[in-house]
């Protein structure tokens, strides 16, 4: 693969990117027209090849598309979060229409995440203040979690425990849940503004990272949640997404409305990547290629690259 690859999502602003857990070079990107305010959505599926990114498939929706997640069970299935309150399941063998569309949320769905352990369920997070648990084979949700007091922006499964997930929202809280219980097991209050994103550490089942409108990325130990392990400052506007590296216990990436991507080692900022020209709202690490990072932004571009600060670690 070339050192850095770029793909133009002409007419569509990027919202979320996700590397396939099965195919080494497959990348999906959820996008929206007119910055997701009005207009259609489009899901791009790309292949990263030596000569550059190649379009494999694309799927259209009548409303904005805010997030996407690959199935952990079927290598040709993806789920997307949509602005009309729906969650849609797509099959790459069946172009055109989604194979299922789930309609229970009453407002925009902003996040989706597939269970990494049992691989048969996924979560959706919505601006209607709820999280829903789904089995893709069933039209109705399995459970609804309604403890947040404002928009839920993110709900992410633990990579260790089949029943554990975390969520974050506009009420400034982070919550840790057992999917068998209607109420959260833990609430973390430490940010001073909306918490837009969270992610679990891939090497330590007790560690989370969060990103907020307060411009900080905080690392938490859920065994001692009264204060963060570290408060990482550097972004000058809201942090839109954070992701722990699958290859390092201490490395994570963040991106935000200051148009930058930042690489961190625990509480040390290693690098600022500033090649996007609009809000950077999506990022993901490859599970197959060490330190390969993909990002998407409102500048209608997807970028895939190895950060310079990590190139020597490959």
CSV table of C-alpha atoms in Angstrom, one decimal:
chain,number,residue,atom,x,y,z
A,1,UNK,CA,0.0,0.0,0.0
A,2,UNK,CA,1.1,3.5,-0.7
A,3,UNK,CA,2.3,5.6,2.3
A,4,UNK,CA,-0.9,7.6,2.2
A,5,UNK,CA,-4.1,7.1,0.3
A,6,UNK,CA,-7.0,9.5,-0.3
A,7,UNK,CA,-10.5,9.0,-1.7
A,8,UNK,CA,-13.0,11.7,-2.5
A,9,UNK,CA,-16.6,11.3,-1.4
A,10,UNK,CA,-17.8,13.9,-3.8
A,11,UNK,CA,-20.9,15.8,-2.5
A,12,UNK,CA,-20.9,13.8,0.8
A,13,UNK,CA,-19.3,14.7,4.1
A,14,UNK,CA,-17.7,11.9,6.0
A,15,UNK,CA,-19.1,10.9,9.4
A,16,UNK,CA,-17.6,7.5,10.3
A,17,UNK,CA,-15.0,5.0,8.9
A,18,UNK,CA,-14.6,1.4,9.9
A,19,UNK,CA,-12.1,-1.2,8.8
A,20,UNK,CA,-13.5,-4.7,8.1
A,21,UNK,CA,-12.6,-7.2,10.9
A,22,UNK,CA,-12.4,-9.9,8.1
A,23,UNK,CA,-10.9,-8.4,5.0
A,24,UNK,CA,-7.5,-6.8,5.5
A,25,UNK,CA,-8.0,-4.1,2.9
A,26,UNK,CA,-11.8,-3.3,3.2
A,27,UNK,CA,-12.9,0.0,4.6
A,28,UNK,CA,-16.4,1.4,5.0
A,29,UNK,CA,-17.4,5.1,5.3
A,30,UNK,CA,-20.8,6.5,6.3
A,31,UNK,CA,-21.4,9.9,4.8
A,32,UNK,CA,-24.1,12.6,4.5
A,33,UNK,CA,-25.0,15.5,2.1
A,34,UNK,CA,-24.8,19.1,3.3
A,35,UNK,CA,-22.9,18.2,6.5
A,36,UNK,CA,-25.7,15.9,7.7
A,37,UNK,CA,-28.1,18.7,8.2
A,38,UNK,CA,-30.4,18.0,5.3
A,39,UNK,CA,-30.2,15.6,2.3
A,40,UNK,CA,-29.3,12.0,1.6
A,41,UNK,CA,-26.8,9.6,3.0
A,42,UNK,CA,-24.3,7.2,1.3
A,43,UNK,CA,-22.3,4.2,2.5
A,44,UNK,CA,-19.1,3.7,0.7
A,45,UNK,CA,-17.2,0.4,0.7
A,46,UNK,CA,-13.6,0.7,-0.5
A,47,UNK,CA,-10.6,-1.6,-1.1
A,48,UNK,CA,-7.2,-0.3,-0.2
A,49,UNK,CA,-4.8,-1.4,-3.0
A,50,UNK,CA,-1.2,-0.6,-3.9
A,51,UNK,CA,-2.4,1.9,-6.5
A,52,UNK,CA,-4.9,3.6,-4.2
A,53,UNK,CA,-8.4,3.2,-2.8
A,54,UNK,CA,-11.0,1.5,-5.1
A,55,UNK,CA,-14.7,1.8,-4.8
A,56,UNK,CA,-16.3,-1.7,-4.2
A,57,UNK,CA,-19.9,-0.7,-3.6
A,58,UNK,CA,-22.0,2.2,-2.4
A,59,UNK,CA,-25.5,2.3,-0.8
A,60,UNK,CA,-27.9,5.3,-0.7
A,61,UNK,CA,-30.4,6.4,2.0
A,62,UNK,CA,-33.0,9.1,1.9
A,63,UNK,CA,-31.6,10.7,5.1
A,64,UNK,CA,-28.3,11.4,6.6
A,65,UNK,CA,-26.0,8.5,7.6
A,66,UNK,CA,-24.0,9.1,10.9
A,67,UNK,CA,-22.2,5.9,11.7
A,68,UNK,CA,-21.4,2.4,10.4
A,69,UNK,CA,-20.2,-0.9,11.8
A,70,UNK,CA,-19.2,-4.2,10.2
A,71,UNK,CA,-20.9,-7.4,11.3
A,72,UNK,CA,-18.7,-9.6,13.5
A,73,UNK,CA,-20.5,-12.6,12.2
A,74,UNK,CA,-21.0,-12.1,8.5
A,75,UNK,CA,-18.1,-10.6,6.5
A,76,UNK,CA,-20.5,-9.1,3.9
A,77,UNK,CA,-22.9,-7.3,6.3
A,78,UNK,CA,-22.8,-3.8,7.7
A,79,UNK,CA,-25.1,-1.8,9.9
A,80,UNK,CA,-25.6,2.0,9.7
A,81,UNK,CA,-27.1,4.7,11.9
A,82,UNK,CA,-29.5,7.1,10.1
A,83,UNK,CA,-30.9,10.6,10.6
A,84,UNK,CA,-34.5,9.4,10.2
A,85,UNK,CA,-34.2,7.4,13.3
A,86,UNK,CA,-33.7,4.1,11.5
A,87,UNK,CA,-30.9,1.5,11.7
A,88,UNK,CA,-30.2,-0.3,8.4
A,89,UNK,CA,-28.6,-3.6,7.7
A,90,UNK,CA,-26.8,-4.0,4.4
A,91,UNK,CA,-25.4,-7.0,2.5
A,92,UNK,CA,-22.7,-6.5,-0.1
A,93,UNK,CA,-24.2,-9.4,-2.2
A,94,UNK,CA,-27.4,-7.5,-2.5
A,95,UNK,CA,-26.9,-4.0,-3.9
A,96,UNK,CA,-29.5,-1.3,-3.7
A,97,UNK,CA,-31.8,-1.7,-0.7
A,98,UNK,CA,-31.0,-2.7,2.8
A,99,UNK,CA,-31.9,-6.2,3.8
A,100,UNK,CA,-33.5,-4.9,7.0
A,101,UNK,CA,-34.5,-1.6,8.4
A,102,UNK,CA,-35.2,-1.2,12.1
A,103,UNK,CA,-37.6,1.6,13.1
A,104,UNK,CA,-37.9,2.2,16.9
A,105,UNK,CA,-35.9,5.3,17.7
A,106,UNK,CA,-37.8,8.5,17.7
A,107,UNK,CA,-34.9,10.8,16.7
A,108,UNK,CA,-31.6,10.6,14.9
A,109,UNK,CA,-29.5,7.5,15.5
A,110,UNK,CA,-25.9,8.6,16.0
A,111,UNK,CA,-23.9,5.5,16.8
A,112,UNK,CA,-23.9,1.7,16.1
A,113,UNK,CA,-21.5,-0.9,17.5
A,114,UNK,CA,-21.4,-4.7,17.0
A,115,UNK,CA,-20.8,-7.0,19.9
A,116,UNK,CA,-17.1,-8.1,19.7
A,117,UNK,CA,-17.5,-11.2,21.9
A,118,UNK,CA,-20.8,-13.0,21.1
A,119,UNK,CA,-20.9,-11.4,17.6
A,120,UNK,CA,-24.7,-11.8,17.3
A,121,UNK,CA,-25.9,-8.5,18.7
A,122,UNK,CA,-25.3,-4.8,18.1
A,123,UNK,CA,-26.2,-1.5,19.9
A,124,UNK,CA,-27.7,1.7,18.6
A,125,UNK,CA,-27.4,5.1,20.3
A,126,UNK,CA,-29.8,7.9,19.6
A,127,UNK,CA,-30.7,11.5,20.2
A,128,UNK,CA,-33.9,10.3,21.7
A,129,UNK,CA,-31.8,9.7,24.9
A,130,UNK,CA,-31.9,5.8,24.5
A,131,UNK,CA,-29.7,2.9,23.6
A,132,UNK,CA,-31.2,-0.2,22.0
A,133,UNK,CA,-30.0,-3.8,21.8
A,134,UNK,CA,-30.6,-5.7,18.6
A,135,UNK,CA,-30.3,-9.1,17.1
A,136,UNK,CA,-30.1,-8.6,13.3
A,137,UNK,CA,-32.4,-11.5,12.7
A,138,UNK,CA,-35.2,-9.9,14.7
A,139,UNK,CA,-37.3,-6.9,13.7
A,140,UNK,CA,-37.9,-5.7,17.2
A,141,UNK,CA,-35.2,-4.6,19.6
A,142,UNK,CA,-34.2,-7.0,22.5
A,143,UNK,CA,-33.9,-4.2,25.1
A,144,UNK,CA,-34.0,-0.4,25.6
A,145,UNK,CA,-31.8,1.5,28.0
A,146,UNK,CA,-33.1,4.9,29.0
A,147,UNK,CA,-31.1,6.4,31.8
A,148,UNK,CA,-29.3,9.2,29.9
A,149,UNK,CA,-31.0,12.6,30.3
A,150,UNK,CA,-29.9,13.9,26.9
A,151,UNK,CA,-28.8,12.7,23.5
A,152,UNK,CA,-26.8,9.5,23.5
A,153,UNK,CA,-23.9,9.9,21.1
A,154,UNK,CA,-22.0,6.6,21.5
A,155,UNK,CA,-22.5,3.1,22.9
A,156,UNK,CA,-19.6,0.7,22.6
A,157,UNK,CA,-19.3,-3.0,23.7
A,158,UNK,CA,-16.4,-4.2,25.9
A,159,UNK,CA,-13.9,-6.3,23.9
A,160,UNK,CA,-13.7,-8.6,26.9
A,161,UNK,CA,-17.1,-9.1,28.4
A,162,UNK,CA,-20.1,-10.3,26.4
A,163,UNK,CA,-22.6,-8.4,28.5
A,164,UNK,CA,-20.7,-5.1,29.2
A,165,UNK,CA,-21.0,-1.9,27.3
A,166,UNK,CA,-20.3,1.8,27.9
A,167,UNK,CA,-22.2,4.9,26.6
A,168,UNK,CA,-21.7,8.6,26.6
A,169,UNK,CA,-24.0,11.5,26.0
A,170,UNK,CA,-25.1,15.1,26.1
A,171,UNK,CA,-25.7,15.0,29.9
A,172,UNK,CA,-21.9,15.0,30.3
A,173,UNK,CA,-21.9,11.4,31.7
A,174,UNK,CA,-20.3,8.1,30.8
A,175,UNK,CA,-22.2,5.0,31.9
A,176,UNK,CA,-21.2,1.4,32.1
A,177,UNK,CA,-23.9,-1.2,31.7
A,178,UNK,CA,-24.6,-4.9,32.0
A,179,UNK,CA,-27.0,-5.6,29.1
A,180,UNK,CA,-29.1,-7.9,31.4
A,181,UNK,CA,-30.0,-5.0,33.7
A,182,UNK,CA,-32.2,-2.0,32.9
A,183,UNK,CA,-30.1,0.5,34.9
A,184,UNK,CA,-26.4,1.3,34.5
A,185,UNK,CA,-23.9,-0.3,36.9
A,186,UNK,CA,-21.7,2.8,37.0
A,187,UNK,CA,-21.9,6.5,36.1
A,188,UNK,CA,-18.8,8.6,35.6
A,189,UNK,CA,-19.0,12.4,35.8
A,190,UNK,CA,-15.8,14.2,35.0
A,191,UNK,CA,-16.2,16.2,31.8
A,192,UNK,CA,-17.7,19.7,31.9
A,193,UNK,CA,-19.5,19.4,28.6
A,194,UNK,CA,-21.1,16.8,26.3
A,195,UNK,CA,-19.2,13.5,25.9
A,196,UNK,CA,-19.3,12.7,22.2
A,197,UNK,CA,-17.2,9.5,22.1
A,198,UNK,CA,-15.7,6.7,24.2
A,199,UNK,CA,-13.6,3.6,23.5
A,200,UNK,CA,-12.4,0.6,25.5
A,201,UNK,CA,-8.8,-0.2,25.8
A,202,UNK,CA,-8.0,-3.4,23.9
A,203,UNK,CA,-5.4,-4.7,26.5
A,204,UNK,CA,-7.0,-3.7,29.8
A,205,UNK,CA,-10.7,-4.5,30.5
A,206,UNK,CA,-11.0,-1.7,33.0
A,207,UNK,CA,-9.7,1.3,30.9
A,208,UNK,CA,-11.8,3.7,28.9
A,209,UNK,CA,-10.9,6.8,26.9
A,210,UNK,CA,-13.5,9.6,26.3
A,211,UNK,CA,-13.6,12.7,24.2
A,212,UNK,CA,-15.7,15.8,24.9
A,213,UNK,CA,-16.9,19.1,23.8
A,214,UNK,CA,-14.8,20.4,26.6
A,215,UNK,CA,-11.8,19.7,24.3
A,216,UNK,CA,-10.2,17.0,26.6
A,217,UNK,CA,-9.6,13.3,26.1
A,218,UNK,CA,-9.7,11.6,29.5
A,219,UNK,CA,-8.5,8.1,30.4
A,220,UNK,CA,-10.5,6.4,33.1
A,221,UNK,CA,-10.2,3.3,35.2
A,222,UNK,CA,-13.7,2.0,36.0
A,223,UNK,CA,-12.5,0.5,39.3
A,224,UNK,CA,-11.7,4.1,40.5
A,225,UNK,CA,-13.9,6.4,38.5
A,226,UNK,CA,-13.9,9.4,40.8
A,227,UNK,CA,-11.1,11.1,38.8
A,228,UNK,CA,-9.4,10.4,35.4
A,229,UNK,CA,-6.0,8.7,35.2
A,230,UNK,CA,-5.1,11.5,32.8
A,231,UNK,CA,-6.6,14.6,31.1
A,232,UNK,CA,-5.2,15.0,27.7
A,233,UNK,CA,-5.3,18.6,26.3
A,234,UNK,CA,-4.4,19.7,22.8
A,235,UNK,CA,-7.5,19.9,20.7
A,236,UNK,CA,-8.8,23.5,20.4
A,237,UNK,CA,-12.4,22.5,19.6
A,238,UNK,CA,-14.7,19.5,20.5
A,239,UNK,CA,-13.3,16.0,20.2
A,240,UNK,CA,-15.5,14.0,17.9
A,241,UNK,CA,-14.0,10.5,18.1
A,242,UNK,CA,-11.4,8.5,20.1
A,243,UNK,CA,-10.0,5.1,19.4
A,244,UNK,CA,-7.5,2.9,21.2
A,245,UNK,CA,-4.9,1.2,19.0
A,246,UNK,CA,-5.3,-2.6,18.6
A,247,UNK,CA,-1.5,-2.9,18.7
A,248,UNK,CA,-0.5,-0.9,21.8
A,249,UNK,CA,-1.9,-0.6,25.3
A,250,UNK,CA,-1.0,3.0,25.6
A,251,UNK,CA,-1.6,4.5,22.1
A,252,UNK,CA,-4.9,6.1,21.0
A,253,UNK,CA,-6.0,8.5,18.3
A,254,UNK,CA,-8.4,11.4,18.5
A,255,UNK,CA,-10.0,13.7,16.0
A,256,UNK,CA,-12.3,16.7,16.2
A,257,UNK,CA,-13.7,20.0,15.1
A,258,UNK,CA,-10.3,21.7,15.0
A,259,UNK,CA,-9.7,19.7,11.8
A,260,UNK,CA,-6.9,17.7,13.3
A,261,UNK,CA,-6.1,14.1,14.1
A,262,UNK,CA,-3.9,13.6,17.2
A,263,UNK,CA,-1.8,10.6,18.2
A,264,UNK,CA,-1.3,10.0,21.9
A,265,UNK,CA,0.8,7.7,24.1
A,266,UNK,CA,-1.0,7.7,27.4
A,267,UNK,CA,-0.9,11.5,28.3
A,268,UNK,CA,1.8,12.5,25.8
A,269,UNK,CA,0.8,13.9,22.5
A,270,UNK,CA,3.0,12.3,19.8
A,271,UNK,CA,1.7,13.9,16.6
A,272,UNK,CA,-0.8,16.4,15.1
A,273,UNK,CA,-2.0,15.4,11.6
A,274,UNK,CA,-3.6,18.4,9.9
A,275,UNK,CA,-4.2,17.5,6.2
A,276,UNK,CA,-8.0,17.7,6.5
A,277,UNK,CA,-9.6,21.1,5.8
A,278,UNK,CA,-12.9,20.6,7.6
A,279,UNK,CA,-14.2,19.0,10.8
A,280,UNK,CA,-12.6,15.5,11.2
A,281,UNK,CA,-15.4,13.3,12.7
A,282,UNK,CA,-14.4,9.7,11.9
A,283,UNK,CA,-11.4,7.5,12.5
A,284,UNK,CA,-10.5,3.8,12.9
A,285,UNK,CA,-7.4,1.6,13.2
A,286,UNK,CA,-6.9,-1.4,11.0
A,287,UNK,CA,-6.9,-4.7,12.9
A,288,UNK,CA,-4.7,-6.3,10.3
A,289,UNK,CA,-2.0,-3.7,9.3
A,290,UNK,CA,-0.1,-2.3,12.3
A,291,UNK,CA,-0.6,1.4,13.0
A,292,UNK,CA,-2.7,2.0,9.8
A,293,UNK,CA,-5.3,4.7,10.5
A,294,UNK,CA,-8.2,5.8,8.4
A,295,UNK,CA,-10.0,9.2,8.9
A,296,UNK,CA,-12.9,11.0,7.3
A,297,UNK,CA,-14.0,14.6,7.4
A,298,UNK,CA,-16.5,17.1,6.2
A,299,UNK,CA,-14.1,18.1,3.5
A,300,UNK,CA,-15.4,15.1,1.5
A,301,UNK,CA,-12.3,13.0,1.8
A,302,UNK,CA,-11.2,9.7,3.3
A,303,UNK,CA,-7.5,9.3,4.2
A,304,UNK,CA,-5.6,6.2,5.1
A,305,UNK,CA,-2.0,6.5,6.5
A,306,UNK,CA,0.5,5.4,9.1
A,307,UNK,CA,1.2,8.3,11.5
A,308,UNK,CA,4.8,9.4,11.2
A,309,UNK,CA,5.2,9.0,15.0
A,310,UNK,CA,4.4,5.3,14.8
A,311,UNK,CA,6.1,4.4,11.5
A,312,UNK,CA,9.2,3.2,13.4
A,313,UNK,CA,7.1,0.8,15.5
A,314,UNK,CA,6.0,-1.3,12.6
